[in-house]
Amino acid sequence: MNIHVNGEAREGVATITEAVAAVTEARRGIAVALNGEVVPRSEWDRPLSDGDAVEVLTATQGG
Amino acid sequence: MANSTAAPNALPDLKIADRTFASRLILGTGGAANHVQLAEAITASGTQLITVALRRVDPGAGGSILDVIEECGVDLLPNTAGCFTAEQAVRTARLAREAFGTDWVKLEVIGDEDTLLPDPVELLDAAETLVAEGFTVLPYTSDDPVLARRLEDAGCAAVMPLAAPIGTGLGVRNPHNLALICDHARVPVICDAGIGTASDAALAMELGCSAVLLATAVTRAADPALMAAAMRDAVKAGHAARLAGRIPKRHLAKASSAFEGMADL
């Protein structure tokens, strides 16, 4: 299955929870977009489909 | 004496939507060399609200800015920096709400990378959508009084006109426009972007702004904590001067020492 997490192809990632775990251990201050739309944390167990793009985002310095 | 209470000359708090702030300086965090320096600047500035951007997690990042925010006891205002379209900005705001549990957003929709000036059409579109979704919207806008009014009419909780383009440090380029916006606004006007040094921040407040938002002027100063303290004092001084009521400007001199009673020398 072809899944991209933060722009990189990832193997063995079946859910959003697994996609988050692939890039960070943090859970505080994290938000996830699946194909551009926000996915609430309560729905992170949602299975991913081939071609899905997951963005895992957090706070950084910015004006 | 006019002021004989326990807190003589106390300045009124800033009210935005349902929140109240004693400090009228909002600090952006972009450009800080490291989190230690940033924490020192936040503390020295006396700010109660700092902005952050939303970006991909960096697996190699040492420490989170969220720790700095917690340590300093300030509130967080997420921005939509880097967005070029209303759709991008709206999605970013929704993600920020999910990440940080706040419906406050500094709405930023820029027109191009060279000037970083707001795209007024996309900005207003995004503001209308986010207000309808229950966000407390603080839009970064150009110093256009008409656009400021349209954003206010759209339900924004404040308007945030620029002093000059982001990161230029040029100070208040169009004081007349900024004053016009302040004179007509029924929501707080926060001067956002382009501040270079303390006198710029003081001028923005003297023109009638309710608060000043700045980042680069502090974070890229040679001594960020010292500049943060200077900005804290400048915002207070400008606010006090505005409330005190400046004297009218005159073309000719007016002696403050009376001529009456002069000795015949």
XYZ file of C-alpha atoms in Angstrom:
328
model
C 0.000 0.000 0.000
C 1.355 3.383 -1.025
C 1.032 5.775 1.935
C 2.810 9.109 2.326
C 3.433 10.564 5.773
C 4.709 14.141 5.794
C 5.724 13.785 2.173
C 7.655 10.537 2.547
C 6.551 7.065 1.443
C 6.049 4.753 4.424
C 5.719 0.976 4.615
C 3.605 -0.914 7.127
C 1.368 2.009 8.057
C -2.271 0.919 8.181
C -3.938 3.564 10.362
C -3.480 7.216 11.249
C -2.304 6.220 14.722
C 0.478 4.206 13.059
C 1.277 7.088 10.715
C 1.691 9.430 13.690
C 3.846 6.890 15.529
C 6.087 6.656 12.458
C 7.178 10.297 12.789
C 6.795 11.290 16.452
C 6.332 9.979 19.967
C 4.544 13.174 20.996
C 0.762 13.236 21.323
C 0.295 16.691 22.821
C -0.171 19.508 20.314
C -0.446 17.201 17.318
C -2.991 17.455 14.528
C -3.452 15.199 11.536
C -4.707 15.950 8.048
C -5.697 13.101 5.754
C -5.669 14.224 2.127
C -5.963 17.805 3.330
C -8.842 17.389 5.780
C -8.441 17.389 9.550
C -9.018 14.048 11.287
C -10.107 14.336 14.945
C -8.083 12.244 17.372
C -11.130 10.088 18.097
C -10.926 8.871 14.502
C -7.223 8.056 14.350
C -7.956 4.327 14.170
C -9.512 4.876 10.778
C -7.815 2.544 8.233
C -5.781 4.165 5.476
C -6.246 3.483 1.774
C -3.750 3.187 -1.042
C -2.551 6.621 -2.159
C -3.476 8.402 1.080
C -1.362 11.381 2.144
C -1.113 11.960 5.894
C 0.215 15.198 7.354
C 1.291 15.128 11.009
C 1.626 18.680 12.281
C 2.641 20.503 15.436
C 3.599 23.940 16.745
C 6.802 25.584 15.592
C 8.192 29.076 15.947
C 6.328 31.563 13.822
C 5.158 35.154 13.705
C -5.076 64.576 42.840
C -6.863 62.787 40.018
C -5.148 59.493 40.757
C -5.034 58.617 44.436
C -6.038 54.954 44.221
C -3.843 51.960 45.031
C -2.712 51.684 41.418
C -2.084 55.249 40.253
C -2.053 55.751 36.490
C -3.028 52.124 35.889
C -3.760 51.508 32.218
C -6.928 49.690 31.172
C -6.702 46.043 30.180
C -6.984 44.878 26.601
C -10.174 42.981 25.793
C -10.347 40.755 22.736
C -13.518 38.702 22.317
C -14.078 37.054 25.729
C -10.526 37.404 27.025
C -8.712 40.138 28.924
C -4.998 40.912 28.843
C -2.968 43.230 31.044
C -0.205 43.286 28.429
C -0.803 44.952 25.079
C 2.221 43.353 23.466
C 1.720 40.113 21.539
C 4.938 38.362 20.689
C 5.594 36.300 17.593
C 8.136 33.552 18.042
C 9.572 33.287 14.527
C 13.275 33.887 14.169
C 14.402 33.068 17.718
C 17.832 31.444 17.776
C 16.801 28.842 20.349
C 14.189 28.091 22.984
C 16.254 29.450 25.888
C 16.631 32.829 24.210
C 12.962 32.774 23.280
C 11.866 32.072 26.865
C 14.023 34.961 28.107
C 12.479 37.303 25.547
C 8.920 36.202 26.373
C 9.531 36.793 30.071
C 11.162 40.182 29.511
C 8.361 41.316 27.185
C 5.648 40.740 29.773
C 3.444 39.350 27.003
C 0.557 36.997 27.757
C -0.031 35.803 24.203
C 2.442 34.408 21.701
C 1.994 33.184 18.161
C 3.097 29.847 16.762
C 3.007 28.306 13.304
C 1.746 24.842 12.407
C 4.280 22.695 10.570
C 5.177 19.058 9.955
C 6.650 17.416 13.047
C 10.421 17.361 12.941
C 11.622 14.016 14.325
C 15.036 15.593 14.997
C 13.712 18.624 16.890
C 15.147 19.076 20.355
C 12.254 20.113 22.618
C 8.920 21.618 21.691
C 7.904 25.249 21.691
C 4.870 24.035 23.650
C 7.237 23.438 26.589
C 8.422 27.056 26.342
C 4.829 28.284 26.319
C 3.985 26.193 29.382
C 7.142 27.263 31.211
C 6.420 30.949 30.564
C 2.737 30.660 31.500
C 1.515 32.412 28.353
C -1.321 31.633 25.964
C -0.822 30.417 22.438
C -2.206 32.015 19.274
C -1.767 29.760 16.240
C -1.252 31.441 12.873
C -1.876 30.407 9.289
C 1.466 31.735 8.081
C 2.540 30.583 4.655
C -0.981 30.121 3.298
C -1.704 31.626 -0.113
C -5.379 30.697 -0.441
C -8.476 30.884 1.732
C -8.838 27.106 1.493
C -5.291 26.512 2.798
C -5.787 28.981 5.633
C -9.148 27.524 6.676
C -7.696 24.003 6.721
C -4.709 25.196 8.732
C -6.989 26.911 11.266
C -9.036 23.737 11.673
C -5.842 21.733 12.234
C -4.613 24.275 14.783
C -7.895 24.011 16.664
C -7.505 20.244 16.746
C -3.843 20.422 17.813
C -4.083 23.100 20.499
C -7.712 23.125 21.564
C -8.135 26.832 20.824
C -10.532 28.440 18.375
C -8.424 31.604 18.264
C -6.459 32.070 15.069
C -4.181 34.701 13.627
C -5.438 34.557 10.065
C -2.724 35.188 7.518
C -3.261 34.760 3.783
C -0.414 36.205 1.759
C -0.337 37.275 -1.862
C 3.266 36.589 -2.792
C 6.589 35.580 -1.293
C 8.444 38.811 -2.036
C 6.242 41.239 -0.151
C 4.305 38.801 2.078
C 1.476 41.325 1.789
C -2.019 40.027 2.573
C -4.225 38.872 -0.294
C -7.363 40.863 0.577
C -9.798 38.734 -1.455
C -8.626 35.406 -0.035
C -8.313 36.927 3.444
C -11.910 38.125 3.599
C -13.150 34.825 2.153
C -11.251 32.842 4.811
C -12.383 35.187 7.594
C -16.055 34.718 6.680
C -15.698 30.930 6.626
C -13.833 30.751 9.936
C -16.211 33.119 11.736
C -19.103 30.933 10.555
C -17.293 27.914 12.004
C -17.029 29.570 15.407
C -13.409 30.699 15.290
C -12.183 33.855 16.999
C -10.477 35.400 13.996
C -7.642 37.924 14.235
C -6.728 38.773 10.631
C -3.346 40.115 9.571
C -4.359 42.754 7.037
C -2.970 45.570 4.954
C -3.327 49.129 6.251
C -6.479 49.646 4.187
C -9.320 51.194 6.233
C -11.968 49.789 3.876
C -10.667 46.230 4.133
C -10.374 46.610 7.904
C -14.034 47.585 8.039
C -15.033 44.662 5.839
C -13.143 42.249 8.108
C -14.801 43.763 11.150
C -18.223 43.485 9.477
C -17.424 39.828 8.741
C -17.229 39.226 12.483
C -13.494 39.289 13.159
C -12.641 39.800 16.852
C -9.872 42.277 16.002
C -8.150 43.672 12.945
C -4.386 43.548 12.600
C -3.079 46.030 10.032
C 0.592 45.978 9.190
C 2.966 48.837 9.967
C 5.178 47.680 7.092
C 5.779 44.343 5.326
C 6.675 41.384 7.547
C 10.269 41.334 8.718
C 11.243 44.673 7.154
C 11.537 46.619 10.400
C 10.546 49.763 8.477
C 8.134 50.979 11.151
C 4.774 52.647 10.552
C 4.854 53.485 6.814
C 1.402 55.007 6.643
C 0.471 56.536 9.981
C -2.553 58.272 8.450
C -4.117 54.988 7.320
C -3.372 53.333 10.642
C -5.002 56.251 12.477
C -8.050 56.076 10.178
C -8.450 52.367 10.943
C -8.129 53.023 14.686
C -10.585 55.936 14.589
C -13.343 53.886 12.973
C -12.853 50.375 14.349
C -15.250 48.973 16.943
C -12.947 46.008 17.604
C -9.353 46.175 18.861
C -6.790 47.251 16.271
C -3.526 45.394 16.663
C -0.563 46.705 14.697
C 1.036 43.575 13.263
C 4.285 43.377 11.297
C 6.972 45.812 10.229
C 7.925 47.130 13.665
C 11.686 47.704 13.845
C 12.371 49.310 17.176
C 10.716 50.627 20.316
C 9.713 54.026 18.926
C 7.773 52.283 16.120
C 5.725 50.359 18.690
C 5.138 53.522 20.723
C 3.983 55.383 17.602
C 1.508 52.626 16.715
C -0.015 52.909 20.180
C -0.036 56.719 20.042
C -1.991 56.506 16.773
C -4.678 54.601 18.643
C -3.815 50.931 18.264
C -5.029 48.687 21.077
C -1.969 46.438 20.949
C 1.165 45.619 18.965
C 2.190 42.250 17.583
C 5.842 41.840 16.666
C 8.364 39.050 16.282
C 11.466 39.780 14.241
C 12.203 43.090 15.946
C 12.790 41.129 19.144
C 13.909 37.692 18.023
C 16.554 38.984 15.607
C 17.762 41.872 17.764
C 21.344 41.600 19.005
C 19.960 41.238 22.537
C 16.419 39.840 22.214
C 15.559 40.007 25.934
C 16.651 43.643 26.184
C 14.676 44.568 23.072
C 11.674 42.673 24.471
C 11.849 44.821 27.602
C 12.155 47.950 25.436
C 9.041 46.917 23.489
C 7.150 46.252 26.715
C 7.908 49.772 27.922
C 7.300 51.371 24.510
C 3.841 49.843 24.185
C 2.955 51.030 27.681
C 4.363 54.507 27.037
C 2.557 54.848 23.714
C -0.702 53.690 25.252
C -0.368 56.107 28.165
C 0.500 58.988 25.825
C -2.542 58.233 23.690
C -4.811 58.244 26.729
C -3.149 61.350 28.174
C -3.962 63.349 25.053
C -1.062 64.962 23.265
C -0.836 68.711 22.752
C -1.848 70.089 19.359
C 1.025 70.708 16.974
C 1.752 74.419 16.357
C 3.528 76.202 13.555
C 5.132 78.836 15.756
C 6.763 78.624 19.144
C 4.789 79.191 22.316
C 6.778 80.126 25.398
C 6.223 78.000 28.466
C 7.824 80.683 30.673
C 5.663 83.810 30.869
C 7.030 87.060 29.445
C 5.043 88.968 32.083
C 7.211 90.121 34.957
C 10.431 90.022 32.945
C 13.159 92.165 34.478
C 14.210 95.288 32.533
C 17.814 94.350 31.893
